[in-house]
Coordinates of C-alpha atoms in Angstrom, one line a residue:
M972 CA -18.6 -6.7 23.7
I973 CA -17.8 -5.0 20.5
K974 CA -20.3 -6.2 17.7
I975 CA -17.9 -6.3 14.0
T976 CA -18.8 -5.0 11.3
Y977 CA -17.7 -5.6 7.8
H978 CA -16.7 -1.9 7.8
D979 CA -14.2 -2.3 10.4
Y980 CA -12.9 -5.5 8.4
M981 CA -12.3 -3.3 5.4
D982 CA -10.9 -0.4 7.7
Y983 CA -8.7 -4.0 9.0
L984 CA -7.3 -4.2 5.2
N985 CA -7.3 -0.6 5.0
Q986 CA -4.4 -0.3 7.5
F987 CA -2.4 -3.2 6.9
I988 CA -2.1 -1.7 3.0
S989 CA -1.9 1.6 4.6
L990 CA 1.6 0.6 6.1
F991 CA 3.1 1.7 2.3
Q992 CA 1.7 4.9 1.7
V993 CA 4.0 7.4 1.0
A994 CA 3.2 9.0 5.0
N995 CA 5.5 6.1 6.0
I996 CA 8.0 6.5 3.9
R997 CA 8.0 10.4 4.0
W998 CA 8.7 9.8 8.1
M999 CA 12.2 6.8 7.8
V1000 CA 13.0 9.7 5.5
L1001 CA 13.2 12.7 8.3
I1002 CA 12.7 11.2 11.1
F1003 CA 13.9 7.8 11.3
A1004 CA 16.9 7.5 8.7
P1005 CA 18.4 11.1 10.2
A1006 CA 18.1 10.3 13.5
T1007 CA 20.4 7.4 13.0
L1008 CA 23.1 9.8 10.7
M1009 CA 23.2 11.8 13.7
A1010 CA 23.8 8.8 16.0
I1011 CA 26.8 8.1 13.7
V1012 CA 27.7 11.2 13.1
V1013 CA 27.5 11.6 17.6
E1014 CA 29.7 8.0 17.9
W1015 CA 32.7 9.3 16.1
I1016 CA 32.6 12.6 17.9
F1017 CA 33.5 10.0 20.9
L1018 CA 35.5 6.9 19.6
K1019 CA 36.8 8.3 16.0
K1020 CA 38.8 5.2 14.6
S1021 CA 36.8 3.1 17.2
S1022 CA 32.7 4.4 15.4
T1023 CA 30.7 2.6 13.7
L1024 CA 30.9 5.0 10.6
Y1025 CA 35.3 4.6 11.0
A1026 CA 34.6 0.6 10.3
I1027 CA 31.7 1.8 6.9
Y1028 CA 34.9 4.3 5.5
T1029 CA 37.5 1.5 6.1
K1030 CA 35.5 -0.7 4.6
N1031 CA 35.7 -2.9 7.9
F1032 CA 32.4 -4.7 7.2
S1033 CA 32.1 -7.7 9.9
W1034 CA 29.3 -10.0 10.8
D1035 CA 27.2 -8.2 12.8
L1036 CA 27.3 -5.4 10.9
R1037 CA 26.1 -6.2 8.3
K1038 CA 22.8 -7.8 9.8
D1039 CA 22.0 -4.7 11.3
F1040 CA 23.0 -2.5 8.6
F1041 CA 20.4 -4.9 6.6
I1042 CA 18.0 -4.8 9.0
W1043 CA 18.0 -0.9 8.8
V1044 CA 17.8 -1.0 5.5
M1045 CA 15.3 -2.6 5.3
E1046 CA 13.1 -1.0 8.1
I1047 CA 13.7 2.5 5.3
I1048 CA 12.4 1.2 2.7
M1049 CA 9.7 -0.9 4.9
I1050 CA 10.2 -4.2 4.2
W1051 CA 11.3 -5.1 6.8
P1052 CA 7.7 -3.8 9.4
F1053 CA 5.6 -5.5 6.4
I1054 CA 7.1 -8.9 7.1
G1055 CA 6.2 -8.6 10.8
R1056 CA 2.7 -7.2 10.5
L1057 CA 2.7 -10.6 7.8
L1058 CA 3.7 -12.9 9.8
T1059 CA 1.4 -12.1 12.7
L1060 CA -1.6 -11.4 9.9
S1061 CA -1.8 -7.5 11.0
V1062 CA -3.3 -8.8 14.5
G1063 CA -2.4 -6.0 16.2
V1064 CA -2.8 -3.2 14.1
Y1065 CA -6.5 -4.5 14.7
V1066 CA -6.3 -5.4 17.9
G1067 CA -4.5 -1.5 18.2
S1068 CA -8.0 0.0 16.4
I1069 CA -10.4 -1.8 18.0
L1070 CA -9.4 -1.0 21.5
N1071 CA -8.6 2.8 21.0
D1072 CA -11.6 3.1 19.5
W1073 CA -13.2 1.8 23.0
F1074 CA -11.1 3.7 24.7
F1075 CA -12.2 6.7 23.2
K1076 CA -15.8 6.0 23.0
L1077 CA -15.6 6.0 27.2
S1078 CA -14.7 8.7 27.6
S1079 CA -14.8 12.3 25.8
V1080 CA -12.1 14.3 27.8
K1081 CA -8.9 12.8 27.8
L1082 CA -7.0 12.1 31.4
I1083 CA -3.6 13.2 29.8
L1084 CA -5.6 17.7 29.6
L1085 CA -6.3 17.8 33.0
V1086 CA -2.2 17.3 32.9
P1087 CA -1.6 21.2 32.3
Y1088 CA 2.1 22.1 30.3
F1089 CA 2.3 20.4 27.1
W1090 CA 5.8 19.5 28.2
L1091 CA 4.4 17.8 31.2
Q1092 CA 1.6 15.6 29.1
V1093 CA 5.0 15.0 26.8
I1094 CA 7.0 13.3 30.0
L1095 CA 3.6 11.7 31.1
A1096 CA 3.5 10.1 27.9
L1097 CA 6.2 9.4 27.1
A1098 CA 6.8 7.1 31.4
A1099 CA 3.3 5.6 30.4
G1100 CA 4.5 3.8 27.3
D1101 CA 7.6 2.9 28.5
L1102 CA 6.5 1.9 31.8
L1103 CA 4.7 -0.8 29.7
F1104 CA 7.5 -1.9 27.0
Y1105 CA 9.7 -2.4 30.7
W1106 CA 7.2 -5.3 31.3
L1107 CA 6.4 -6.7 28.4
H1108 CA 10.6 -6.3 27.5
R1109 CA 11.1 -8.5 30.0
F1110 CA 7.3 -10.8 29.4
F1111 CA 10.1 -11.3 26.3
H1112 CA 12.9 -13.1 28.8
I1113 CA 11.1 -14.5 31.2
S1114 CA 8.6 -16.3 28.7
E1115 CA 10.5 -19.2 27.6
S1116 CA 8.9 -18.8 23.7
F1117 CA 8.0 -15.9 22.9
W1118 CA 12.1 -15.1 23.9
Q1119 CA 12.6 -17.0 20.8
L1120 CA 11.0 -13.8 19.4
H1121 CA 14.1 -11.9 21.3
K1122 CA 16.8 -13.2 21.0
Y1123 CA 17.5 -12.3 17.4
H1124 CA 18.3 -9.3 19.4
H1125 CA 19.9 -9.9 21.5
S1126 CA 22.5 -11.5 19.8
T1127 CA 25.4 -9.3 18.0
T1128 CA 28.6 -9.7 19.8
S1129 CA 29.6 -6.1 19.0
M1130 CA 26.8 -3.0 18.7
T1131 CA 26.9 -1.1 16.1
V1132 CA 25.3 2.5 15.5
F1133 CA 22.5 0.1 13.6
S1134 CA 21.7 -3.2 16.2
G1135 CA 19.0 -0.9 18.3
S1136 CA 17.4 -3.0 14.3
R1137 CA 18.2 -6.1 15.0
D1138 CA 15.1 -7.8 15.8
N1139 CA 12.6 -11.0 15.1
P1140 CA 10.3 -8.0 12.8
V1141 CA 6.7 -10.0 14.7
V1142 CA 8.8 -7.9 17.6
G1143 CA 7.9 -4.7 16.6
S1144 CA 4.4 -4.9 15.7
I1145 CA 4.2 -6.2 18.9
W1146 CA 5.3 -3.4 20.6
A1147 CA 3.8 -0.7 18.5
L1148 CA 0.2 -2.2 19.8
A1149 CA 1.2 -2.6 23.3
T1150 CA 3.3 0.8 23.8
G1151 CA 1.1 2.7 21.6
I1152 CA -2.5 1.4 24.3
P1153 CA -1.6 4.5 27.0
S1154 CA -1.9 6.8 24.4
A1155 CA -5.3 5.3 23.7
I1156 CA -6.0 5.6 27.5
F1157 CA -5.4 8.6 28.9
G1158 CA -4.9 10.1 25.5
S1159 CA -1.8 11.8 23.4
P1160 CA -1.0 15.1 23.3
A1161 CA -2.0 17.0 19.7
G1162 CA 0.9 17.8 18.3
I1163 CA 3.5 16.1 20.2
P1164 CA 6.4 18.1 18.1
D1165 CA 8.3 15.8 15.5
A1166 CA 11.4 16.5 17.8
V1167 CA 10.2 14.7 20.2
I1168 CA 10.2 10.9 18.6
F1169 CA 14.0 12.2 16.2
L1170 CA 15.7 11.8 20.2
S1171 CA 13.8 9.0 20.9
I1172 CA 15.5 6.9 18.1
F1173 CA 18.1 9.2 18.4
H1174 CA 18.6 8.3 22.6
T1175 CA 17.1 4.3 20.8
Q1176 CA 19.9 4.1 18.2
I1177 CA 23.1 5.8 21.1
I1178 CA 22.4 3.0 23.6
H1179 CA 23.0 0.9 21.4
S1180 CA 26.1 2.0 19.9
K1181 CA 30.3 1.5 21.5
I1182 CA 29.8 4.3 23.6
N1183 CA 30.3 3.0 26.7
H1184 CA 29.3 5.7 29.3
N1185 CA 26.9 5.3 31.9
W1186 CA 26.1 9.3 32.6
G1187 CA 26.5 9.1 35.9
F1188 CA 23.4 10.4 38.7
V1189 CA 21.4 11.1 35.0
G1190 CA 22.8 8.2 33.2
K1191 CA 20.7 6.1 36.8
W1192 CA 18.3 7.5 37.8
I1193 CA 17.0 9.8 34.0
V1194 CA 18.0 8.6 31.6
V1195 CA 18.7 5.0 30.4
S1196 CA 22.3 5.6 29.2
P1197 CA 24.9 3.0 26.5
H1198 CA 26.6 1.6 29.6
S1199 CA 23.2 0.6 31.4
H1200 CA 21.5 -0.9 28.2
L1201 CA 25.1 -2.7 27.5
I1202 CA 24.3 -4.1 30.5
H1203 CA 21.5 -6.1 29.4
H1204 CA 23.0 -7.4 26.5
S1205 CA 25.7 -8.1 28.4
A1206 CA 26.3 -11.7 28.5
H1207 CA 27.8 -12.4 32.0
E1208 CA 25.7 -14.7 34.4
S1209 CA 25.3 -11.2 36.0
H1210 CA 23.5 -8.9 34.2
R1211 CA 21.3 -11.5 33.4
D1212 CA 18.2 -10.4 32.9
K1213 CA 19.0 -6.3 34.0
N1214 CA 18.6 -3.0 32.5
F1215 CA 15.2 -4.2 30.8
S1216 CA 13.8 0.3 31.4
F1217 CA 13.7 1.5 27.6
L1218 CA 13.9 5.4 28.3
F1219 CA 13.1 5.5 32.7
P1220 CA 15.8 3.7 34.2
I1221 CA 13.6 4.5 37.9
W1222 CA 11.5 1.3 36.1
D1223 CA 14.3 -1.1 37.6
H1224 CA 15.2 1.2 40.7
L1225 CA 12.0 0.2 41.7
F1226 CA 10.9 -3.8 40.3
G1227 CA 14.2 -4.6 41.8
T1228 CA 16.4 -5.2 37.9
W1229 CA 18.2 -2.4 38.0
Y1230 CA 22.0 -3.8 38.6
S1231 CA 24.0 -2.7 41.1
G1232 CA 26.2 -5.3 41.6
K1233 CA 30.6 -4.5 41.1
N1234 CA 30.4 -6.6 37.8
H1235 CA 31.0 -3.5 35.2
D1236 CA 32.5 -5.0 32.3
T1237 CA 30.4 -5.3 29.1
S1238 CA 33.2 -6.0 26.5
M1239 CA 30.9 -10.3 26.0
L1240 CA 28.4 -9.6 24.7
G1241 CA 26.0 -12.1 22.8
I1242 CA 23.5 -15.6 24.3
P1243 CA 26.9 -18.1 25.4
N1244 CA 26.3 -21.5 23.7
D1245 CA 23.3 -19.8 21.2
P1246 CA 24.8 -17.5 18.6
Q1247 CA 21.7 -17.9 16.6
N1248 CA 24.5 -16.8 13.8
H1249 CA 22.6 -17.2 10.9
F1250 CA 21.3 -14.5 7.6
P1251 CA 18.5 -12.2 9.5
C1252 CA 15.5 -13.7 7.1
K1253 CA 16.8 -16.9 7.5
Q1254 CA 17.4 -16.9 11.3
I1255 CA 14.0 -14.3 12.0
L1256 CA 12.2 -17.8 9.9
I1257 CA 14.1 -20.6 12.2
N1258 CA 12.9 -18.7 15.3
W1259 CA 9.4 -18.1 13.8
K1260 CA 8.8 -21.9 14.1
I1261 CA 10.0 -23.1 16.5
F1262 CA 7.7 -20.4 18.3
I1263 CA 5.0 -21.8 16.5
K1264 CA 5.6 -24.8 17.7
M1265 CA 6.0 -23.9 21.3
Q1266 CA 2.6 -22.5 21.2
I1267 CA 1.4 -25.3 19.6
C1268 CA 2.8 -27.4 22.0
L1269 CA 1.6 -25.3 24.6
L1270 CA -2.0 -25.3 23.1
M1271 CA -2.6 -29.6 22.7
K1272 CA -1.3 -29.7 26.9
L1273 CA -4.4 -27.3 28.3
F1274 CA -6.6 -29.7 25.0
I1275 CA -5.4 -32.7 26.3
R1276 CA -5.9 -31.5 30.6

């Protein structure tokens, strides 16, 4: 049994406050923002007048682009993550810290160090995190209450490079906790280069861009392609609850959620009959209130039984 001391609570507060440390803001400026900007340029190279950059240049700001860009800016200046931690009382940070300490005490030897090559260690760490992300992502779609938190991400009817940032900030806090668990269990490769993180963010922006390409064999079996993820965002009935993987499509193949049908039309995106059309701050509060009400109702049912 883990004994929580006063010192633990102080660490909890320190972790909550550390969100605004200069190092975190520097990470946003030197890695997150440049990765997004590179994705914007790549999208423009392929799509020219259909790209997000051209829409910005011609001041053709659609409602989706306005919302996505607003959330992206809120991420850059650390406000969006702060709202997520505020609504969750930073429980994810605290629980993650306890789990990390607990797993570390189980063994002084990190399992990942048994893997001989650094690049294999990186792939193992990414694969473990992606596998847990797959199941958590799938849970957010299956659970009626948790879907209330995640569905704002699926509300866009027109993808932009910034669409990867569109989500309820509470979801970001949960993602961070869950995807960090494999690192706590297996250990993380020491000194993972910033390039790996940079490319992961770049990949996120690309699969949420207007580029609609399946990348052939690579996109089907090795790395999730933009078209694969557009299938996930598609409003067509046959595409529902398909392609949950974020990095490696192998998980969808293994667990039966890879879309193998003939309808590859991704022109219709969004959530039918539930547009989620308010500006971000208002919409995420509406969804959060619905989520809380559903949890209260669930607890009441359990106690009544």
